Coordinates of C-alpha atoms in Angstrom, one line a residue:
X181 CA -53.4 21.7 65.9
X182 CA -50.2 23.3 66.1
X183 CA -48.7 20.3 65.0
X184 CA -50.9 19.9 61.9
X185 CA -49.6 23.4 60.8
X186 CA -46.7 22.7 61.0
X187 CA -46.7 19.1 59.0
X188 CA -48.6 21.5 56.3
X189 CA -46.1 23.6 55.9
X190 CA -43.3 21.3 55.9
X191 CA -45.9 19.5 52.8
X192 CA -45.8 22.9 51.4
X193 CA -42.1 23.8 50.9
X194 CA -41.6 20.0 49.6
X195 CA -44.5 20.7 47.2
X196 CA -43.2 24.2 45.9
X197 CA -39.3 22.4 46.0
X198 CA -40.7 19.5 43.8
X199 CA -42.3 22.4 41.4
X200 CA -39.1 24.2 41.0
X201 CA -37.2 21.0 40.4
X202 CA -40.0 19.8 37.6
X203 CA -39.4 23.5 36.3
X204 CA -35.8 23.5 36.2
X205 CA -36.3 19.9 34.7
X206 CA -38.6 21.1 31.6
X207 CA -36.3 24.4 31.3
X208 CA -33.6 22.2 30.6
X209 CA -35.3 19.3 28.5
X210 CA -37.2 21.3 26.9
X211 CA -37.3 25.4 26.7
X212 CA -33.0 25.3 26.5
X213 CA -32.9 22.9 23.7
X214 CA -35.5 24.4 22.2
X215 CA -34.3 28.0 22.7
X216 CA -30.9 26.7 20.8
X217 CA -32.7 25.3 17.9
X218 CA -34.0 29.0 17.4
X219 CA -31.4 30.8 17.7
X220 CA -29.5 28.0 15.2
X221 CA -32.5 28.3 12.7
X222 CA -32.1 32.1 12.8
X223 CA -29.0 31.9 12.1
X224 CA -29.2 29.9 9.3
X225 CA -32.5 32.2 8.1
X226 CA -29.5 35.2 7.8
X227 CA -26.9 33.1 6.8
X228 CA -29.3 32.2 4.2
X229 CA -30.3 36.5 3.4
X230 CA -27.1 36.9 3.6
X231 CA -26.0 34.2 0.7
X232 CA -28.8 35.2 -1.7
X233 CA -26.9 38.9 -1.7
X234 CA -23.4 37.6 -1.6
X235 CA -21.3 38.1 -4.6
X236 CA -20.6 35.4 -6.7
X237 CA -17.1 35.3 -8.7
X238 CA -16.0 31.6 -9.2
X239 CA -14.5 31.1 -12.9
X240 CA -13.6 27.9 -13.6
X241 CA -11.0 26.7 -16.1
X242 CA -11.3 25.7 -19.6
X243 CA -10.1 22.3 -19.1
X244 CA -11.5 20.3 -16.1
X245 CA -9.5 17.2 -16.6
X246 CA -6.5 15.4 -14.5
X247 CA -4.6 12.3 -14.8
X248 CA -5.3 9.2 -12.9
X249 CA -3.4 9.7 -9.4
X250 CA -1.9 13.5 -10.6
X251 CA -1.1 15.5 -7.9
X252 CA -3.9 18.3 -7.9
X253 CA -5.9 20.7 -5.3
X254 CA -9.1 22.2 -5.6
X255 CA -7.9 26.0 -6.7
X256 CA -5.6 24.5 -9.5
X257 CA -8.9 24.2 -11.9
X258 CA -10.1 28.1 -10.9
X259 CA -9.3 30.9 -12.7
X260 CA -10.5 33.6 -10.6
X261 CA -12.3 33.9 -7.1
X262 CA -13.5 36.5 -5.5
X263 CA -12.4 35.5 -1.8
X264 CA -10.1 32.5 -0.1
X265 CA -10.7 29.1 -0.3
X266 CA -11.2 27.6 3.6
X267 CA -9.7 24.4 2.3
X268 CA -7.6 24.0 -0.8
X269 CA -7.5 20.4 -0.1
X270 CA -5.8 17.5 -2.3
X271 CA -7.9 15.7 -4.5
X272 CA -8.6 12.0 -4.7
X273 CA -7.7 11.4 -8.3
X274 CA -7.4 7.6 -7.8
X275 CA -10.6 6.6 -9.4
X276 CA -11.0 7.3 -13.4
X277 CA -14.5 9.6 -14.3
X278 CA -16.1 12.0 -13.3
X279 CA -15.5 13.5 -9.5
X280 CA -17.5 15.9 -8.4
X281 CA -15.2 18.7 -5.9
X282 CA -17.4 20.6 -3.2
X283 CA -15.4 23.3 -1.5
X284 CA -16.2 26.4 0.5
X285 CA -14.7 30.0 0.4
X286 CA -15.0 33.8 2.2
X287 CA -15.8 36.5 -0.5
X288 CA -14.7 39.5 -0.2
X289 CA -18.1 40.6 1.7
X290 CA -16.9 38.2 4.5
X291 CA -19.8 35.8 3.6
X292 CA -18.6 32.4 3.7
X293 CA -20.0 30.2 0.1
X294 CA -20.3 26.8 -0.8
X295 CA -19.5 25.9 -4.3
X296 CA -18.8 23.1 -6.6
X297 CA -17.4 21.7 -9.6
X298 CA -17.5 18.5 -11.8
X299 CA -14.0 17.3 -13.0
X300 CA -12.6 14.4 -15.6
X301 CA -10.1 12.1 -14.3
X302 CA -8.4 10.5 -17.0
X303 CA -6.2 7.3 -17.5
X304 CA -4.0 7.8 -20.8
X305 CA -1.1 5.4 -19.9
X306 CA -0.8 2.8 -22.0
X307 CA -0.9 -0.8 -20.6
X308 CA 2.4 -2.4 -20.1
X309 CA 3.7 -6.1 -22.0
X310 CA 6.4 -7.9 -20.4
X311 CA 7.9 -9.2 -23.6
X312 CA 11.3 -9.2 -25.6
X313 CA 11.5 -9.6 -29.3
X314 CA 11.4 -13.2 -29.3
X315 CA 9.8 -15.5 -26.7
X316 CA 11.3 -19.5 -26.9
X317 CA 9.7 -22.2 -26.3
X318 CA 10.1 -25.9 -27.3
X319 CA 7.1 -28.6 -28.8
X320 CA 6.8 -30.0 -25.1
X321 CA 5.2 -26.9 -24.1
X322 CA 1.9 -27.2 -22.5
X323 CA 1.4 -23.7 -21.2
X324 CA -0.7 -20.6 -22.4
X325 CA 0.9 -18.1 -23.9
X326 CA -1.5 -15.4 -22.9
X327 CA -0.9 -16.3 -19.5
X328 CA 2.4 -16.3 -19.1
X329 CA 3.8 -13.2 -20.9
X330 CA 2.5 -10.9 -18.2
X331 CA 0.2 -7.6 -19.7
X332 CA -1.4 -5.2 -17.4
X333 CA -1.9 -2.0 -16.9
X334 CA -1.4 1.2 -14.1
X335 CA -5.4 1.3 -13.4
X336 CA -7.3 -1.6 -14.9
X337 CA -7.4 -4.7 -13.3
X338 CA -8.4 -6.9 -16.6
X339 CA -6.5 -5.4 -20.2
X340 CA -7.9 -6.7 -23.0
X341 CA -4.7 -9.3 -24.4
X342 CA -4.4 -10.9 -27.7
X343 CA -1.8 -12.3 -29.8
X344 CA -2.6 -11.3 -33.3
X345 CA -1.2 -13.9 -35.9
X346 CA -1.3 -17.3 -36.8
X347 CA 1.0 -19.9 -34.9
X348 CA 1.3 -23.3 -34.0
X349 CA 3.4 -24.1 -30.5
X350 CA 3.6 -27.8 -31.7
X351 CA 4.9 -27.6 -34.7
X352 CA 8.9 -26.3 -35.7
X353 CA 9.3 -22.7 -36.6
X354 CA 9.8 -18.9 -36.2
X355 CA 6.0 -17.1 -35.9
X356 CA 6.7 -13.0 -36.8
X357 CA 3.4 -12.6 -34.3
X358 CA 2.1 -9.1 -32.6
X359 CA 1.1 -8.5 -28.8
X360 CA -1.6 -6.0 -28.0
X361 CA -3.4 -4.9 -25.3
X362 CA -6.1 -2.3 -24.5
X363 CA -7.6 -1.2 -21.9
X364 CA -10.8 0.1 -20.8
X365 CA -9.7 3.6 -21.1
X366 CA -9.1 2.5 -24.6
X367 CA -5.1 3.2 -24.1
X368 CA -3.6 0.4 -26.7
X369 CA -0.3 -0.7 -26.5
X370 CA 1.5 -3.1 -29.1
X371 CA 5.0 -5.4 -29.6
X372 CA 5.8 -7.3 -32.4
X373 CA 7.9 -9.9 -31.6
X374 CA 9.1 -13.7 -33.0
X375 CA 7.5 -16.8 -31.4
X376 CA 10.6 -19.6 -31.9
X377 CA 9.2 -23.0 -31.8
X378 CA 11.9 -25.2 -31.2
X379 CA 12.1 -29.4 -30.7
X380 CA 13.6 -30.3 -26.7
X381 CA 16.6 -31.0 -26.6
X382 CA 19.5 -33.1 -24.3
X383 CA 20.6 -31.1 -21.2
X384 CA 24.8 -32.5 -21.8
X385 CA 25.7 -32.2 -18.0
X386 CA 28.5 -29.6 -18.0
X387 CA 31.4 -28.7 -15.3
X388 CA 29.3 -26.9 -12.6
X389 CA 30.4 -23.5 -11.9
X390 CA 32.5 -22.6 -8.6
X391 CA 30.2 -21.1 -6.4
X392 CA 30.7 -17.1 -4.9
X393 CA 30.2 -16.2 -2.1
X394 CA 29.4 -12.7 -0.4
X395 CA 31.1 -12.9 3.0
X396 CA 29.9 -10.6 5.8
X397 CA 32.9 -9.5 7.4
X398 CA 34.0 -8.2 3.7
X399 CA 30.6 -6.0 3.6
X400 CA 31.2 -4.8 7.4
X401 CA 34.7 -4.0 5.6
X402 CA 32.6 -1.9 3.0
X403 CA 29.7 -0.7 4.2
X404 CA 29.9 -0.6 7.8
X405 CA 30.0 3.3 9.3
X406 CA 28.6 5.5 11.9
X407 CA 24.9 5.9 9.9
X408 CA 24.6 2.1 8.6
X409 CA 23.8 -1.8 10.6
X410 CA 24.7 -4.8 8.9
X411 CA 22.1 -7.8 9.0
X412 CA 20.0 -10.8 7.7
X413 CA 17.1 -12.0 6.9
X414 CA 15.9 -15.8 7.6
X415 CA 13.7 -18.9 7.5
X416 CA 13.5 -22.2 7.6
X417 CA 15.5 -22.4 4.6
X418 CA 18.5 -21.6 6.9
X419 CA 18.2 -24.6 9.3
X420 CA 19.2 -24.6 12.6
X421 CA 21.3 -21.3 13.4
X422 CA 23.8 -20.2 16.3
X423 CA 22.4 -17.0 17.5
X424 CA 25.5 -16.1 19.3
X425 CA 28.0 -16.9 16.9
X426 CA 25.8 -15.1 14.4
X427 CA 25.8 -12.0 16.5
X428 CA 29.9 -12.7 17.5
X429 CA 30.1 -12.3 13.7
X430 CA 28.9 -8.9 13.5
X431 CA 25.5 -9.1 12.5
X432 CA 23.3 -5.9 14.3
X433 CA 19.7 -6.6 12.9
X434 CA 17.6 -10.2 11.4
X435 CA 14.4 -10.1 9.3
X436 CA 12.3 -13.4 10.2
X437 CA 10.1 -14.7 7.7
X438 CA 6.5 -15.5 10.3
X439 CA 5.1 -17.7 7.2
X440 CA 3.0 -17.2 3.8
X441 CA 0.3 -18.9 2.2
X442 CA 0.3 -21.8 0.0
X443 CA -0.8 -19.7 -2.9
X444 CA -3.9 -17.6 -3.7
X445 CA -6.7 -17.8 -1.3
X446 CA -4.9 -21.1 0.0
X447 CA -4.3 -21.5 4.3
X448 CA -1.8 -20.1 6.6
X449 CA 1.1 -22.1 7.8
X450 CA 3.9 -20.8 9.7
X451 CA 7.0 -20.7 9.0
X452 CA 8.8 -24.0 10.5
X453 CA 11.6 -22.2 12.1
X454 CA 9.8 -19.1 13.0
X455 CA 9.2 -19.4 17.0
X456 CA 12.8 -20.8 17.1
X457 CA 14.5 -18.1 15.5
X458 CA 12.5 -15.4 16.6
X459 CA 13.2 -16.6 20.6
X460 CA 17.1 -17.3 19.4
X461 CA 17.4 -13.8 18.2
X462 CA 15.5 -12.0 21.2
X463 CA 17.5 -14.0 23.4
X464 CA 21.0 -12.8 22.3
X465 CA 19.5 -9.2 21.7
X466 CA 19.8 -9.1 18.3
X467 CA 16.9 -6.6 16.8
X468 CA 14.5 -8.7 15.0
X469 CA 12.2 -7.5 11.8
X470 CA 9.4 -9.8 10.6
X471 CA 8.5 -10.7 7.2
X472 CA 5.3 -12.3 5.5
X473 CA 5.7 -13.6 2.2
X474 CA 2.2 -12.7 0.7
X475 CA -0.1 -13.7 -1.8
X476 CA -3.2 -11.2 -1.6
X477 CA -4.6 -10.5 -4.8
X478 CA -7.6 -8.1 -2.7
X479 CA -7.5 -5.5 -0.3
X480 CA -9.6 -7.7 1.7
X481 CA -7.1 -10.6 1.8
X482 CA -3.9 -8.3 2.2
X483 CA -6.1 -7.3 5.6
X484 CA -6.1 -10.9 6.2
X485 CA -2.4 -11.7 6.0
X486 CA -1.4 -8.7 7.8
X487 CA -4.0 -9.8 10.6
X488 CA -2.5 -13.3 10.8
X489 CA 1.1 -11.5 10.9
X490 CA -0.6 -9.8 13.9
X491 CA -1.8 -12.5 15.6
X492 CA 1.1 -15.0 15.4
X493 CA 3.8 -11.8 16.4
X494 CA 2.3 -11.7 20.1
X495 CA 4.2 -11.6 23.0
X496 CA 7.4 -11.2 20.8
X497 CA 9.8 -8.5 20.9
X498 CA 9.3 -6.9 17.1
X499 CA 12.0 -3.7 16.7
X500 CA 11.8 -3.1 13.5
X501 CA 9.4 -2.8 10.5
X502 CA 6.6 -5.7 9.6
X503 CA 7.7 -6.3 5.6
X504 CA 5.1 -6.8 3.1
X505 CA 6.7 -8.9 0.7
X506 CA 4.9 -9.6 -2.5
X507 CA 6.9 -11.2 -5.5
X508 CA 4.6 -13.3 -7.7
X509 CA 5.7 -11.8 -10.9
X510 CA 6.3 -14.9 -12.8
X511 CA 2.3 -15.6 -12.8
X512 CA 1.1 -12.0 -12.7
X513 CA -1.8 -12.4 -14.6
X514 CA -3.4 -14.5 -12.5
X515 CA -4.4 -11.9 -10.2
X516 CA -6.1 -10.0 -12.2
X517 CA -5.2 -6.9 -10.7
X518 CA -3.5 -3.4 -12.1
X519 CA -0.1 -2.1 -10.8
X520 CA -2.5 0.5 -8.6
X521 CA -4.7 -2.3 -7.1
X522 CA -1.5 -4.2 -6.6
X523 CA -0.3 -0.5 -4.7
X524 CA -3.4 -0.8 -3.2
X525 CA -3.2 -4.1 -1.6
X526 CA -0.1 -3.6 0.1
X527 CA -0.8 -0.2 1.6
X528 CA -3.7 -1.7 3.3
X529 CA -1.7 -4.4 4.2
X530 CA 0.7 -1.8 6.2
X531 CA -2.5 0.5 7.5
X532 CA -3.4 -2.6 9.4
X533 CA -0.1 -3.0 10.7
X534 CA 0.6 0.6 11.5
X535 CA -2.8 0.5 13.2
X536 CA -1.8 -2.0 15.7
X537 CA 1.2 0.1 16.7
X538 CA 4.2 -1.3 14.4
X539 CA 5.8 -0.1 11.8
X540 CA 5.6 -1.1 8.5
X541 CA 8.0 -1.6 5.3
X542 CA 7.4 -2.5 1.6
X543 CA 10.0 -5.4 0.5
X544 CA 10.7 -5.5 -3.7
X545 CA 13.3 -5.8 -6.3
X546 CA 14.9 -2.7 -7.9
X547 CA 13.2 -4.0 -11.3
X548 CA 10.1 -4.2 -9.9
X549 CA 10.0 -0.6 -8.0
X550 CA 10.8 0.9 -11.4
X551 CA 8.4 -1.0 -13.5
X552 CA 5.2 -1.4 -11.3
X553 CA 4.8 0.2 -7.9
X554 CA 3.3 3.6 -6.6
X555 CA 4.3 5.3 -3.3
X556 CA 2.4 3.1 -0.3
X557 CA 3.5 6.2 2.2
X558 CA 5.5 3.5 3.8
X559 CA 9.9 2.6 3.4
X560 CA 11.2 0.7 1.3
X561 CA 13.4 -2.6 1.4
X562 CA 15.0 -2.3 -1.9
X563 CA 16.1 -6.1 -2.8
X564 CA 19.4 -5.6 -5.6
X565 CA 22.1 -7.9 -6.0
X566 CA 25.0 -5.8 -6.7
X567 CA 28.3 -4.5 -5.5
X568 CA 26.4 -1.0 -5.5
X569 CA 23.0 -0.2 -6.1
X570 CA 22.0 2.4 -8.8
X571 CA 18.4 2.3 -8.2
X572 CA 17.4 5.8 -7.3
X573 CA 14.5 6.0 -5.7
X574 CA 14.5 6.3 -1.4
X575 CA 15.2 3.3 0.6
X576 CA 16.1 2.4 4.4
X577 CA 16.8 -1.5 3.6
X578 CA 19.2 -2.9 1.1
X579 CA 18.9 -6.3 0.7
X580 CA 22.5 -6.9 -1.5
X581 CA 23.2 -10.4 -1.8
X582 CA 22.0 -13.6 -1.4
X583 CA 24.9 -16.0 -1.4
X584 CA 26.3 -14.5 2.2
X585 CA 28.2 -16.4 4.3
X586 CA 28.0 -16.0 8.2
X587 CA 29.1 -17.4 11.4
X588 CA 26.3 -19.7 12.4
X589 CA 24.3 -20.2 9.6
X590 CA 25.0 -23.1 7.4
X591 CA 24.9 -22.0 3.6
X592 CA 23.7 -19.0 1.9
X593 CA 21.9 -16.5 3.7
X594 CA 20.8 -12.9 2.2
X595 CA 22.9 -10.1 4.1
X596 CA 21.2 -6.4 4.3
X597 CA 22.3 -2.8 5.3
X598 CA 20.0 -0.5 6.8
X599 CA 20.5 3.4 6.8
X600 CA 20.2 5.3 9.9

């Protein structure tokens, strides 16, 4: 009997325990949660009182309109406000229309308010025609004209282009003809210019000029100090090299090209001398860059290439940037893309190679920084053949020659100076 007492008991305090854990259970699955949604839905319930008697001041500008890609923040199109703005944040101006901006802001009754506004971005550049006074060609010529005088514009990816006149590329003459090209801002841009139709005529062989030659121990000579490194940059097209005599020569840093595509959309190859000159180079510790020539005419297809650059870089030592090199001016309107969505192709290019822990570095001519691109957020390997460069934008790569000569490599090679 005693025994039974004490087995009832023992069922008791298991009982009352197993109560307590099934309250403590619905206390916390459901009264806690539930007390926090009512003390978050009071608390909007008075934020709410408290906005319906809040002061008001927000006077917005007269003019509500930007520029495509113009440098604004929200409080440049307000007047007067009766408080601080929480977040005077920059504004995407990169897409033409209308945007509408949502900010908030503590009045002066310490209250905080939401508020918005609808501005106009505007594109009023002009589209841009690549195009001299006259434009030669001969009778033989089987091309487009439309096609290969490059038009395009900062924002749209398709200008209207047109050639306004009458001419005949078969027949003898000079054509007094007119360029123009709008866009779909309605921007309109014009060039007259002379179309000389001429017959083809006998190349006379002439006495070849002497070749010149940019030697590197002249440039070390020149531009070799305390806050600069003397280098390359490679490919196939340089053969079989001598890593060590290269390096014996002076040469502190090499850009390899990794490959490029066989034109738009076309398949990856890599570049034949890639694996050999990237091993050559790590070998004799000679800090190795890589380079992919591209041919992306997307954001989707830049992400490609620099994936591919990704994938064929592994288990190599990389110590300097990943160039995106893009140079397909000569057939520019065969993308069908504007200077901004050619911007824009690149910098997502060097997002996905930031994102995989490298560094990145946009690789152009100084004609080509001036005329087309926008700022990627990325250096620049400036490409200018010249005693001494007068472009003036920012740089950490000078590509100066092309015609070097070096210890090691047979022929030309391109020699380049990087600022530290």
């Amino acid at each position: 009997m005693k025994k039974m007492k004490t087995m009832k008991k023992k069922n008791l305090i298991k009982i009352l325990i197993g109560c307590l854990i099934i309250s403590t259970c619905l206390i916390t699955l459901v009264i806690l949660p539930n007390l926090k949604k009512i003390k978050e839905y009071q608390e909007q319930k008075e934020y709410e009182r408290q906005l319906k008697k809040a002061t008001i001041v927000v006077e917005l500008k007269k003019d509500l309109s930007t520029i495509f890609l113009e440098d604004v923040k929200v409080s440049q199109f307000i007047e007067n406000i009766n408080g601080t703005i929480i977040d005077d944040y920059k504004i995407d101006t990169s897409i033409v229309g209308e945007k509408e901006i949502k900010f908030e802001y503590i009045n002066d009754e310490n209250i905080k308010i939401p508020y918005q506004y609808t501005i106009n971005i505007k594109d009023i550049t002009p589209p841009s025609i690549w195009l001299n006074d006259t434009y030669s060609i001969t009778t033989d010529y089987n091309g487009s004209l439309l096609e290969d005088i490059v038009c395009a514009d900062d924002y749209d990816d398709n200008p209207n282009c047109e050639i306004i006149g009458e001419y005949d590329t078969k027949k003898v003459g000079n054509y007094n003809l007119k360029f123009q090209a709008t866009d779909n801002s309605g921007n309109i841009t014009t060039k007259d210019f002379t179309l000389k139709v001429s017959t083809p005529t006998a190349s006379n062989p002439s006495e070849p000029s002497k070749p010149t030659y940019t030697y590197l121990s002249d440039v070390i000579k020149n531009h070799k100090t305390d806050k600069t490194k003397i280098g390359i940059d490679v490919s196939s097209w340089q053969g079989d090299i001598n890593f060590q005599a290269v390096k014996d020569a002076g040469v502190e840093f090499v850009f390899i090209r990794v490959g490029s595509t066989r034109g738009i959309g076309s398949e990856y190859f890599v570049d034949k001398k890639f694996q050999q000159n990237i091993e050559g180079f790590n070998k004799v510790g000679i800090p190795v860059g890589i380079y992919f020539y591209s041919y992306a005419n997307s954001k989707e297809s830049a992400i490609n290439d620099a994936n591919w650059v990704l994938e064929n870089i592994k288990g190599y030592r990389i110590d300097l940037p990943i160039a995106y090199d893009w140079e397909s001016w000569s057939f520019f309107n065969e993308f069908h893309q504007s200077f901004y969505s050619t911007t824009r192709n690149a910098k997502a290019f060097l997002d996905t190679i930031s994102n995989a822990g490298y560094t990145g570095v946009l690789y152009s001519s100084k004609n080509y920084l001036e005329k087309v691109w926008y700022d990627t957020g990325y250096e620049t390997w400036l490409a200018h053949y010249t005693k001494q460069t007068s472009y003036k934008g920012q740089y950490r790569y000078w590509q100066m020659c092309s015609n070097g000569r070096v210890d090691g490599i047979n022929g030309n090679v391109d020699i380049n100076i990087m600022y530290l």
